[in-house]
Coordinates of C-alpha atoms and ligand atoms in Angstrom, one line a residue:
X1 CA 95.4 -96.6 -109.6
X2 CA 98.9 -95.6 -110.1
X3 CA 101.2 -95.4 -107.1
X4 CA 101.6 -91.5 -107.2
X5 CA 97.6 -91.2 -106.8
X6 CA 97.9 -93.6 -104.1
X7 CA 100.5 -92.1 -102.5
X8 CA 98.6 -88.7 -102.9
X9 CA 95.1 -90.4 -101.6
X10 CA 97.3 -91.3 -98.3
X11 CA 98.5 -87.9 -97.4
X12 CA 94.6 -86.5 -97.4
X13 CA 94.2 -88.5 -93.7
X14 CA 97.1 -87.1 -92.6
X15 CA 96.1 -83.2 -93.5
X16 CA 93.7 -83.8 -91.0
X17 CA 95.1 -85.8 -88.2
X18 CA 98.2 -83.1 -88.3
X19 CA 95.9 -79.9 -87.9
X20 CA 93.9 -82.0 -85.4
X21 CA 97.4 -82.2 -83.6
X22 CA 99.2 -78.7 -84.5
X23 CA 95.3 -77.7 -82.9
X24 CA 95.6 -78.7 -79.3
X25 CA 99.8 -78.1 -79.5
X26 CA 99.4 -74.2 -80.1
X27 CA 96.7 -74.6 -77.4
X28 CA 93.5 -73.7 -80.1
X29 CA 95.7 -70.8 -81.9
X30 CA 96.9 -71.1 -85.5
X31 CA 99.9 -72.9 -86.1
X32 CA 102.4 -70.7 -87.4
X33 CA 105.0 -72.3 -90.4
X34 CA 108.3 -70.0 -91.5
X35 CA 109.3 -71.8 -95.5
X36 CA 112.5 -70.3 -96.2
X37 CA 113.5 -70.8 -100.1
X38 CA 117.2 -71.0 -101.7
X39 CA 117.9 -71.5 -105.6
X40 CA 116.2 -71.3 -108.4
X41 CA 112.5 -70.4 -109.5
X42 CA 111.7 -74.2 -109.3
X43 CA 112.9 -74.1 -106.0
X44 CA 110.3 -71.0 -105.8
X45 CA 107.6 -73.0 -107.4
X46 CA 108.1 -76.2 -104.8
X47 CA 107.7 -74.2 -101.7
X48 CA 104.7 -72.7 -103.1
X49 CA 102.9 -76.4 -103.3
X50 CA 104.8 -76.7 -99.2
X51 CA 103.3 -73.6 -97.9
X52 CA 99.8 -74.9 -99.9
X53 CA 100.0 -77.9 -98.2
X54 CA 100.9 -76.5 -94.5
X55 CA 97.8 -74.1 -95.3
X56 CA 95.6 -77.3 -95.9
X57 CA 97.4 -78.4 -92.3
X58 CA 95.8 -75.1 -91.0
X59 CA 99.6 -72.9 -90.6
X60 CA 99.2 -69.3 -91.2
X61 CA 103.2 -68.2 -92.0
X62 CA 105.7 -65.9 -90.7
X63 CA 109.8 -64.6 -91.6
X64 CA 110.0 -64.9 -88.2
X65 CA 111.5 -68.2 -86.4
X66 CA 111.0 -67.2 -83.1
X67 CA 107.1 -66.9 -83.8
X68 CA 107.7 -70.2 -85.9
X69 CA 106.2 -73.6 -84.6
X70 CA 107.5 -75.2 -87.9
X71 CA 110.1 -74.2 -89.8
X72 CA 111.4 -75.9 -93.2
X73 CA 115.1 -74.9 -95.5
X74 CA 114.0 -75.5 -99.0
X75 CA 117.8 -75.9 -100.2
X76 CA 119.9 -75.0 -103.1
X77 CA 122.9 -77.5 -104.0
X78 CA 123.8 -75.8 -106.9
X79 CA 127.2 -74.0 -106.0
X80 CA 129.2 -74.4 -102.7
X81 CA 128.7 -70.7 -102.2
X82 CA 124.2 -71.5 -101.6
X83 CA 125.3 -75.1 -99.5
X84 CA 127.4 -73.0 -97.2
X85 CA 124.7 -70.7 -96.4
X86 CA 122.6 -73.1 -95.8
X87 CA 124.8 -75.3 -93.1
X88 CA 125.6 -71.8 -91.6
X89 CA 121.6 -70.8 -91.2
X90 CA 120.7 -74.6 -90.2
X91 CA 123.4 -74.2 -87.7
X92 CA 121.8 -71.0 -85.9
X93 CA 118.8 -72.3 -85.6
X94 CA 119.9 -74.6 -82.8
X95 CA 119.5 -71.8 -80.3
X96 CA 115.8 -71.4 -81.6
X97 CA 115.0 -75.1 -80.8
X98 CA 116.8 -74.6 -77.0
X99 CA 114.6 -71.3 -76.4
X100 CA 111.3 -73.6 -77.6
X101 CA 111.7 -77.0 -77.4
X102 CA 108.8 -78.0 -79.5
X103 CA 109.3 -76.5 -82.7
X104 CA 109.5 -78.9 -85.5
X105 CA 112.6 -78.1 -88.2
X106 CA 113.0 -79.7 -91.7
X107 CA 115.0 -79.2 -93.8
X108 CA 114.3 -80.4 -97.9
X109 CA 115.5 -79.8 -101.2
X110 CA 118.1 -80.2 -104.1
X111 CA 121.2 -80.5 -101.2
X112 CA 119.3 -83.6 -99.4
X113 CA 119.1 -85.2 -102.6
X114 CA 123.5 -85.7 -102.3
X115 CA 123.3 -88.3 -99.6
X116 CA 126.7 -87.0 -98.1
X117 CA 125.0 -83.7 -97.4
X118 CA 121.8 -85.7 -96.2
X119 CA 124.5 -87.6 -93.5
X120 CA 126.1 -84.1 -92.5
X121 CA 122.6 -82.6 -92.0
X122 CA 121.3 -85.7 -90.0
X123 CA 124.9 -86.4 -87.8
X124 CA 125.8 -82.9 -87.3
X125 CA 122.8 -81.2 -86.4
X126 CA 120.8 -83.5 -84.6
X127 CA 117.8 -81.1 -83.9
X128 CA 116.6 -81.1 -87.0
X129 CA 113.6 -83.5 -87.0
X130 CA 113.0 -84.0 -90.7
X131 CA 115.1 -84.6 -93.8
X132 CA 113.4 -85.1 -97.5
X133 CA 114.6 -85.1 -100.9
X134 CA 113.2 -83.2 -104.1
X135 CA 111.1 -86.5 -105.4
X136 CA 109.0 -86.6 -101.8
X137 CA 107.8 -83.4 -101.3
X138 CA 103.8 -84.8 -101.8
X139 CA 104.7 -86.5 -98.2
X140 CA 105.0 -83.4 -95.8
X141 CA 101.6 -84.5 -94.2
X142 CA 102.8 -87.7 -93.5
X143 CA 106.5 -86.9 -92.4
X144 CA 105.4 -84.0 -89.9
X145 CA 102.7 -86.4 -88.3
X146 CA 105.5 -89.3 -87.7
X147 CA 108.5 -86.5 -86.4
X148 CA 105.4 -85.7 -83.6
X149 CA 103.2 -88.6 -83.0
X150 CA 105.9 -91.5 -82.8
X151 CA 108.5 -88.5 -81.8
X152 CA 111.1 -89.9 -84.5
X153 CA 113.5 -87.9 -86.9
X154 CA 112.1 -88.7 -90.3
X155 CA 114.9 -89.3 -93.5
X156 CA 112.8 -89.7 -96.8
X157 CA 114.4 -90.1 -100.0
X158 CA 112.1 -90.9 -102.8
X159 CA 112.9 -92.7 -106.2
X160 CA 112.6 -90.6 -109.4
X161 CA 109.7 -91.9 -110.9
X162 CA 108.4 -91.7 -114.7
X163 CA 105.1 -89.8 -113.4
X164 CA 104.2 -86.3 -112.6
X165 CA 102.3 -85.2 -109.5
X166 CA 99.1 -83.4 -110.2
X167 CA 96.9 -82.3 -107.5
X168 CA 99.2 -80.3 -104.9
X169 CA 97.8 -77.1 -103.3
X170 CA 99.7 -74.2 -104.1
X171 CA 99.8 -71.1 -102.3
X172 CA 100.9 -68.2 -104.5
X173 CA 103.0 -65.7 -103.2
X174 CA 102.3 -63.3 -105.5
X175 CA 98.6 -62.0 -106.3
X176 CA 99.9 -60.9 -110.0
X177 CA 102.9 -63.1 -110.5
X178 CA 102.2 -66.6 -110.9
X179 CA 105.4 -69.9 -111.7
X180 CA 103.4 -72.8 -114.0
X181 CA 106.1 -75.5 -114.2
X182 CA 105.9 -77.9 -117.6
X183 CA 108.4 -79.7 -116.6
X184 CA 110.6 -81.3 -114.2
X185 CA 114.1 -82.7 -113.9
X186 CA 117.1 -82.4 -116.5
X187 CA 118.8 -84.6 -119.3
X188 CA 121.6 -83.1 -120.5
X189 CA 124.3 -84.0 -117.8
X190 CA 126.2 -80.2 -118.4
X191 CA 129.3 -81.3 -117.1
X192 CA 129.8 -79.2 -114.3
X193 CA 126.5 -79.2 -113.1
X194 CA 124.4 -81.1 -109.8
X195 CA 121.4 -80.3 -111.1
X196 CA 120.4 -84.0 -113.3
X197 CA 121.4 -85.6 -109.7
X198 CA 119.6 -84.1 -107.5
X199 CA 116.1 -83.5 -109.8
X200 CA 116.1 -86.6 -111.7
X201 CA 115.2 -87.3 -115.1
X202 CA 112.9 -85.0 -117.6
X203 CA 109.5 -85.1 -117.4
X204 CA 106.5 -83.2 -119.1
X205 CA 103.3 -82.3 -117.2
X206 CA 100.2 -83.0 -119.8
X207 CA 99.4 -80.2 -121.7
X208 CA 95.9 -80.6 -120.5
X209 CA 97.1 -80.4 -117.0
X210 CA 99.1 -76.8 -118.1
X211 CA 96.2 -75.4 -119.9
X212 CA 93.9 -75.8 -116.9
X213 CA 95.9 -74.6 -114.8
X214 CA 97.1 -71.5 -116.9
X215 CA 93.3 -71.1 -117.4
X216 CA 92.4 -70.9 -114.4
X217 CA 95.5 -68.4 -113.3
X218 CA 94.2 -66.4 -115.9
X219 CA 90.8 -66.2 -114.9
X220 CA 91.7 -65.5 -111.6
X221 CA 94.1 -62.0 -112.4
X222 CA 97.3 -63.3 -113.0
X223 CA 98.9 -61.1 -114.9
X224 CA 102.2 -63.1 -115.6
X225 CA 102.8 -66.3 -115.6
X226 CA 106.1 -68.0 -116.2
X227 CA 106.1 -71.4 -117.4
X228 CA 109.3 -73.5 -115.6
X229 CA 111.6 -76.2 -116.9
X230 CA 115.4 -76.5 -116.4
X231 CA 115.2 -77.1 -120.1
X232 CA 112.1 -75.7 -121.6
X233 CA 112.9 -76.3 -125.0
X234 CA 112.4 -80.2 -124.4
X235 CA 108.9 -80.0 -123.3
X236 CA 106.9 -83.0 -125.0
X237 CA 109.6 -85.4 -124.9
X238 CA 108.1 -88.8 -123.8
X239 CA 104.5 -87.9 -123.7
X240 CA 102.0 -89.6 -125.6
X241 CA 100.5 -86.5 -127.7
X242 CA 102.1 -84.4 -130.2
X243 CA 103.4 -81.7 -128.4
X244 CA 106.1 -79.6 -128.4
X245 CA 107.2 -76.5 -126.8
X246 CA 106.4 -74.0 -129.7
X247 CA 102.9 -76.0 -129.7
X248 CA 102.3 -75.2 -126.1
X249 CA 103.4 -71.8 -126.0
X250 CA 101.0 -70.9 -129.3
X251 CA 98.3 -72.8 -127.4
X252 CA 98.4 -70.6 -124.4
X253 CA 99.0 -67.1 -125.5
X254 CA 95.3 -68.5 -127.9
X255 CA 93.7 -67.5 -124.7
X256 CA 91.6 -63.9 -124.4
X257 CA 92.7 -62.0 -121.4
X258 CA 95.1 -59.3 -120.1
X259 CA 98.5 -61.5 -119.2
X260 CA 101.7 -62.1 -120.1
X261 CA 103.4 -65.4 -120.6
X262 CA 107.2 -65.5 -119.8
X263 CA 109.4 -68.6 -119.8
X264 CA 112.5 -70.1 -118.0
X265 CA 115.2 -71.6 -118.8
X266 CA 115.6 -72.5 -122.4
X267 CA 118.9 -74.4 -123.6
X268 CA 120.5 -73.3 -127.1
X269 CA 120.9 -76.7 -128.0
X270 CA 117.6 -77.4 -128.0
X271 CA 115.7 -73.9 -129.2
X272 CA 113.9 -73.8 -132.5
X273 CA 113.1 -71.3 -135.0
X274 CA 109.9 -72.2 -134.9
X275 CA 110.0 -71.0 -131.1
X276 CA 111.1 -67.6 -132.0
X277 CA 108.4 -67.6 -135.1
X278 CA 105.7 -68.3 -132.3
X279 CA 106.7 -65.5 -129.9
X280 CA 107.3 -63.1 -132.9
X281 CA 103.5 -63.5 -133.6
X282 CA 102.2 -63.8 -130.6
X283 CA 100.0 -61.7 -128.7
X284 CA 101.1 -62.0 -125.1
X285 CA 104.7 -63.5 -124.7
X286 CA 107.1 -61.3 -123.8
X287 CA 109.8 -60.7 -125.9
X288 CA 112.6 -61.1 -123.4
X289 CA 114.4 -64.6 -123.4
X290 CA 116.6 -66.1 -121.0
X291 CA 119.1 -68.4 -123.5
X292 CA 122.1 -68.8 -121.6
X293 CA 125.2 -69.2 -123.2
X294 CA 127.8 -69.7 -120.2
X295 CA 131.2 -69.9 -122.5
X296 CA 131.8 -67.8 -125.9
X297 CA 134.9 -70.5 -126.3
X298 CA 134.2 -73.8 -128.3
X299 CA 136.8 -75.6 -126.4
X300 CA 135.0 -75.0 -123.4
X301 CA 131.6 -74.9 -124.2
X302 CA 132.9 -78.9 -125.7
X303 CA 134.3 -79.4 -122.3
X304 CA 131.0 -78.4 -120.5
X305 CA 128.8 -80.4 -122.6
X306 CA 126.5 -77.9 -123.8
X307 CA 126.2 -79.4 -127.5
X308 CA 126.1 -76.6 -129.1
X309 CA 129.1 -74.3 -130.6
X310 CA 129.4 -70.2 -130.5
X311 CA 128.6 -70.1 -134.1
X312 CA 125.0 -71.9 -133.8
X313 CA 124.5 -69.8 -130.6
X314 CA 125.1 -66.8 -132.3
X315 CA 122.9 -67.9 -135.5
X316 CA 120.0 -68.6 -133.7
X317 CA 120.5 -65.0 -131.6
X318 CA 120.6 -63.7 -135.5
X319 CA 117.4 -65.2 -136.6
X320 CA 115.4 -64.1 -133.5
X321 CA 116.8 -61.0 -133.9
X322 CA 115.5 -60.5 -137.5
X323 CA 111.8 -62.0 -136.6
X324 CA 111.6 -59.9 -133.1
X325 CA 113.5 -57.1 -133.4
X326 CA 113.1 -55.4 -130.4
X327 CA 114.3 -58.8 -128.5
X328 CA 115.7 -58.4 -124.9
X329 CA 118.4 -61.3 -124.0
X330 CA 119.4 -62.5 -121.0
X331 CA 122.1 -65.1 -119.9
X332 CA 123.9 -67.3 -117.8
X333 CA 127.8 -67.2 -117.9
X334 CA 130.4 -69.4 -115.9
X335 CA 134.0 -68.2 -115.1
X336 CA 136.8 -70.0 -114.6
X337 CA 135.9 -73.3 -115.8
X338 CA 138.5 -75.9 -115.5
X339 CA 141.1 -75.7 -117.4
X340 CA 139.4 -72.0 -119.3
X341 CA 142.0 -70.0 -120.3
X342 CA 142.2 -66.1 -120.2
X343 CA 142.8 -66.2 -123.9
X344 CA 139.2 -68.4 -124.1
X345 CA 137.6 -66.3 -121.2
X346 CA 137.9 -63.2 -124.0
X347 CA 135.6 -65.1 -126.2
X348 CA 133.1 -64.6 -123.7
X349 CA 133.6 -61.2 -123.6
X350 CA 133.7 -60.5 -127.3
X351 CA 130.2 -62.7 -127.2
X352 CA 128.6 -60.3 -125.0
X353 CA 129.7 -57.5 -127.0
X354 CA 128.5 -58.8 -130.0
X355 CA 125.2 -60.2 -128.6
X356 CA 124.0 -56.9 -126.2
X357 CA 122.1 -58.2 -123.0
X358 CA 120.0 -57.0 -120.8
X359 CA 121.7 -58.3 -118.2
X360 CA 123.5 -61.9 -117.6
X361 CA 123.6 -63.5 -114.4
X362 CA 127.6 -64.5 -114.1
X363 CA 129.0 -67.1 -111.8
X364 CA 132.5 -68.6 -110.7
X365 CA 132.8 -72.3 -111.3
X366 CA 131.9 -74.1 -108.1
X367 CA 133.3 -77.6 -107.9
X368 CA 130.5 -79.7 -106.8
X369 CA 130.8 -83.8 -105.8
X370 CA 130.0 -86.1 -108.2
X371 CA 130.1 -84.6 -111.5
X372 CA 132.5 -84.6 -114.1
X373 CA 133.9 -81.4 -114.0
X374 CA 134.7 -81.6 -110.3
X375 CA 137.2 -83.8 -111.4
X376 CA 138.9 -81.9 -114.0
X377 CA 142.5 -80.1 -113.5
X378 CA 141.8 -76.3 -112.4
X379 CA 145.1 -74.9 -112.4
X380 CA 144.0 -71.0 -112.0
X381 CA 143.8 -70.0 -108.7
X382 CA 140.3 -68.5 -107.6
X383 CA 142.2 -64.9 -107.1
X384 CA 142.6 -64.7 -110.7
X385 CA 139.0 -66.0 -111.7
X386 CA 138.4 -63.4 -109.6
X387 CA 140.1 -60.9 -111.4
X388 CA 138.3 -62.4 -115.1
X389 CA 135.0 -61.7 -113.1
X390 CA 135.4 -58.2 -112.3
X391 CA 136.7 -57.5 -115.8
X392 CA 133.2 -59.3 -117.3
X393 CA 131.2 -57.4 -114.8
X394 CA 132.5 -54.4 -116.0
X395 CA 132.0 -55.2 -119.2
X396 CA 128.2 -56.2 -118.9
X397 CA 127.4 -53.3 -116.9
X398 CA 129.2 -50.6 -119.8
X399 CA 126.4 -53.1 -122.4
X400 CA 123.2 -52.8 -120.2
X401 CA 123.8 -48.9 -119.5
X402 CA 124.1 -48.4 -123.0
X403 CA 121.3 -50.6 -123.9
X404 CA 118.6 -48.7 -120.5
X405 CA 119.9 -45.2 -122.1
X406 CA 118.5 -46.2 -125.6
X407 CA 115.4 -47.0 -123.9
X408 CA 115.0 -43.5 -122.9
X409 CA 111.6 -41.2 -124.7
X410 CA 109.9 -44.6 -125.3
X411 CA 107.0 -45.7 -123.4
X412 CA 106.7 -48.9 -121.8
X413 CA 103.7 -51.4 -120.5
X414 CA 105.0 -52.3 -117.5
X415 CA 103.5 -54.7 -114.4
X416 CA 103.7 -53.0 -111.5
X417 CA 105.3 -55.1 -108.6
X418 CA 105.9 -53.2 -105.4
X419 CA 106.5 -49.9 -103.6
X420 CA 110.0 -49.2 -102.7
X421 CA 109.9 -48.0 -99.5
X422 CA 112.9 -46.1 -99.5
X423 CA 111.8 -43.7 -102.0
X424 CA 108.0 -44.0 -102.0
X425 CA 108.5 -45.1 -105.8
X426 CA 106.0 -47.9 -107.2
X427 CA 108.5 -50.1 -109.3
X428 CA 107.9 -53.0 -112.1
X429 CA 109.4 -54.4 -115.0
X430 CA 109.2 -53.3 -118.8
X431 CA 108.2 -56.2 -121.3
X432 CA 112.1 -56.5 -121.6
X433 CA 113.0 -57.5 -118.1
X434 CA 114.1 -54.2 -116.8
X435 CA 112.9 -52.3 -113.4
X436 CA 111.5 -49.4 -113.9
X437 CA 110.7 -46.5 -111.1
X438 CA 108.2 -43.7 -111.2
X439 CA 105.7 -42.5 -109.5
X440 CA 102.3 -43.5 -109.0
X441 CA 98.9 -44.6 -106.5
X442 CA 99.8 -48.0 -104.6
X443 CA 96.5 -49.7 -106.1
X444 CA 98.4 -49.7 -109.5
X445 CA 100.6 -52.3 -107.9
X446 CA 99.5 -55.3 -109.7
X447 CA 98.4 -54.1 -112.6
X448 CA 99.7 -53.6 -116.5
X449 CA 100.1 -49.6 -116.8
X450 CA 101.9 -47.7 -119.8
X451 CA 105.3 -46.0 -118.0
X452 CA 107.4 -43.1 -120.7
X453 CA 111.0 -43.9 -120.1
X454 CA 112.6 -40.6 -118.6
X455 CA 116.1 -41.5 -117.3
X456 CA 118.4 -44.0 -117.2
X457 CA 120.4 -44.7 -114.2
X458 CA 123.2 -46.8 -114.9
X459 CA 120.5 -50.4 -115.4
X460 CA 117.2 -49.4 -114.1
X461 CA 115.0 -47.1 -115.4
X462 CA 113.1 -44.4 -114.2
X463 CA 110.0 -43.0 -115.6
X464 CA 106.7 -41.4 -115.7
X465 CA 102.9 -43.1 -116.0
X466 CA 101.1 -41.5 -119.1
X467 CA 97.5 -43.4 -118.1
Ligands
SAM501 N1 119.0 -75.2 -116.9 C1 119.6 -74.0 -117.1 C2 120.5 -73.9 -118.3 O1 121.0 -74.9 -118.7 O2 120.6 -72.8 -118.8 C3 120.4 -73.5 -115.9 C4 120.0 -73.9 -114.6 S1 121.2 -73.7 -113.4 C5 120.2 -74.0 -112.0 C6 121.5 -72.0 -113.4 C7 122.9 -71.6 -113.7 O3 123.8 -71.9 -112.7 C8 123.5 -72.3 -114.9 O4 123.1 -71.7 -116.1 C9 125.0 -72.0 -114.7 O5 125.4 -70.8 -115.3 C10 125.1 -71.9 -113.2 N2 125.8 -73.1 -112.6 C11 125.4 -74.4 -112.6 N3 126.3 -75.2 -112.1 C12 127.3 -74.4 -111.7 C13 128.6 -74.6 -111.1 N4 129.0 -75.8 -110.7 N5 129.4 -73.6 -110.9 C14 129.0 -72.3 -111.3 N6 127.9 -72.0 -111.9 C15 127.0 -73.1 -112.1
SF4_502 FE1 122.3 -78.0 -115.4 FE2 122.8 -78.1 -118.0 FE3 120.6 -79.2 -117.0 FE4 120.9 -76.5 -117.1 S1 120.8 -77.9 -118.8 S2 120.1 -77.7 -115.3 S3 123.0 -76.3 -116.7 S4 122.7 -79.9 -116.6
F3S503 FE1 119.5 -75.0 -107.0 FE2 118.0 -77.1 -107.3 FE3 117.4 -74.9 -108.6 S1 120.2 -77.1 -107.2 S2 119.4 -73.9 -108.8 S3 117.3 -75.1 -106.4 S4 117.1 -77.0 -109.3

């Protein structure tokens, strides 16, 4: 048996001993668990399988920490901007554990995988009973039974193994919206990014292991599903079958059913024609991709390690252009890298004229410890990145009005997400990506319905059901 299933085959005793013990603690009343997520989708994804396994400890959850007799900080390392939130809300909770002494706090994710952050967590807030990294999250039984039975602050820190954990429970937040990750962990070392440190090395899930899983989200009403990677595009790499991402993505959308299949994130450097060929005849992925981009200047994009050049970015948006044409992009896009001039910042800008998005999601450049571009010269002063910010923002938002008024007179199948309580509107998002408002029966919510465009205002739409 390998030591993953060994390691899993451990934790079932402790499922049971720990709601045993959470049982006579809340004195024969439900344990009650707040999960509290920063970051990214995968982030998302992870404290799905945590609140699966506190459920399988017997916690029913709440937003609220006072009603909270466990609460765990799924963290975010990846700009100083998410880290600072997160010391600032592990901070306040220290009034929380002096009102109710016997609430357990633990705090996980990307940030306790930088073992500096781990020592400023542990020293400087010493009423946080539990510490774990991103490789160890399989353990929560185990660590929650040791902070209460032997009364100890637990510190776990896990080593990045070759194997993928199959088997957690997962409790979906959504009933229509479902994360499948294929794969975890990143390669390609982007200079200016904590993300290979803190989640290891790539690994691919078997594709058996997706399928069933997609199957059986399927037969269950999802509606969409979202496969995860931090680098989709490598999916296959080191498994034993012949798989590829193209491969898995025609393999899924084979399936009968009413569901769409979106996908996040895939890296330029490694996308494929063949990947745009598959979604141009498929049935149901959408035809919105997320390929982000983050400089339009070679120098930088050299500097940052993203392999690629703008030419070949630009080729490959030409060629899924001409096999989907009615392709919706989104992007990432950093400012201010070290060393960027504003002269190379305007090759961003003329990119996103020439490319159109949707919508980009744009960032500052965060200096974070340990990776190569921390320790570059940054000679512009964050004012004036500040400055080149605004004037992208600006930019993008002149793009995606443009691009929501041509949408209007067309009709749209849309998955409708929520009610917005404000204005009693149901709201959703188009195949493209973009939210959409109109009006409508709350028992649509969760359900594919054809929505004609009527207005645009500014980058969301508003519109009217025609079934
Ligand atoms: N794997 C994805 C890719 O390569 O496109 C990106 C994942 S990363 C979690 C999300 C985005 O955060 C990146 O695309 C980048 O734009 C931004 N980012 C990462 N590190 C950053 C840093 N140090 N400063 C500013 N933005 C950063
Ligand atoms: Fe970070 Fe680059 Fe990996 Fe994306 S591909 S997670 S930006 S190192
Ligand atoms: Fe943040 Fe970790 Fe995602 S650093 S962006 S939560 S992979």
């Amino acid at each position: 048996m390998s030591d993953n299933k060994l390691d899993l085959n451990l934790q079932e005793r402790y499922y049971a001993d720990v709601a045993e013990i959470m049982k006579v603690r809340c004195k024969g009343e439900k344990p009650v668990a707040l999960v509290r997520t920063y970051g990214c989708q995968q982030n998302v994804a992870d404290s799905e399988k945590i609140k699966g396994m506190l459920n399988k400890m017997g916690f029913i959850f709440t937003e609220n920490e006072e009603e909270a007799d466990f609460i765990i900080f799924n963290t975010c390392a990846v700009r100083e901007h998410a880290e600072d939130r997160v010391f600032g809300n592990v901070g306040a909770l220290k009034n929380i554990k002096r009102k109710n002494s016997s609430v357990i706090i633990a705090v996980c994710g990307c940030m306790m995988e930088q073992r500096h952050v781990a020592e400023r967590i542990k020293k400087s807030f010493p009423f946080v009973n539990i510490v774990f990294g991103t490789h160890v999250i399989h353990r929560l039984p185990e660590m929650i039974y040791t902070a209460i039975v032997d009364s100890q602050r637990v510190f776990l820190h896990g080593k990045d193994g070759d194997e993928v954990f199959e088997g957690l429970p997962i409790k979906r937040d959504s009933k229509s919206h479902a994360w499948l990750t294929v794969m975890y962990g990143c390669n390609n070392f982007c200079s200016y990014c904590i993300v290979p440190y803190v989640r290891g090395r790539e690994k691919s899930r078997k594709s058996a292991d997706i399928i069933k899983e997609f199957k059986e989200l399927v037969d269950a009403g999802y509606k969409e599903i979202t496969l995860l990677g931090q680098n989709v595009n490598s999916y296959g790499k080191g498994l034993e079958e012949d798989i590829n991402f193209p491969k898995l993505l025609k393999i899924l959308d084979s399936f009968e059913g009413d569901y769409r299949i979106r996908f996040m994130t895939s890296h330029p450097k490694d996308a494929t024609h063949e990947m745009f060929d598959v979604i141009a005849n498929s049935k149901h992925i959408s035809h919105h991709i997320h390929l982000p981009f983050q400089s339009g200047n070679d120098r930088v994009l050299k500097e940052m390690n993203r392999i690629y050049n703008r030419e070949k970015y630009l080729n490959l948006i030409n060629y899924a252009k001409s096999v989907i044409p009615d392709l919706s992009l989104t992007s990432d896009v950093i400012v201010g890298f070290p060393g960027e001039t504003y002269e190379e910042f305007k090759d961003t800008l003329t990119l996103i004229e020439e490319v159109g998005f949707t919508s980009l999601f744009t960032f500052i450049f965060s200096p974070r410890v340990g990776t190569k571009a921390e320790k570059m010269d940054d000679p512009i002063t964050y004012e004036e990145k500040n400055k080149w910010f605004n004037e992208l923002l600006k930019t993008q938002e002149a793009i995606a009005a443009k691009r929501c008024a041509s949408m209007v007179g067309k009709t749209e199948r849309v998955l409708i997400e929520e009610k917005n309580e404000k204005t009693g509107l149901l709201s959703g998002r188009t195949d493209s990506s973009i939210i959409i408002e109109f009006e409508g029966p709350d028992e649509y919510i969760g359900s594919f319905k054809n929505v004609k465009v009527t207005e645009a205002r500014n980058w969301i739409l508003r519109g009217k059901l025609t079934d």
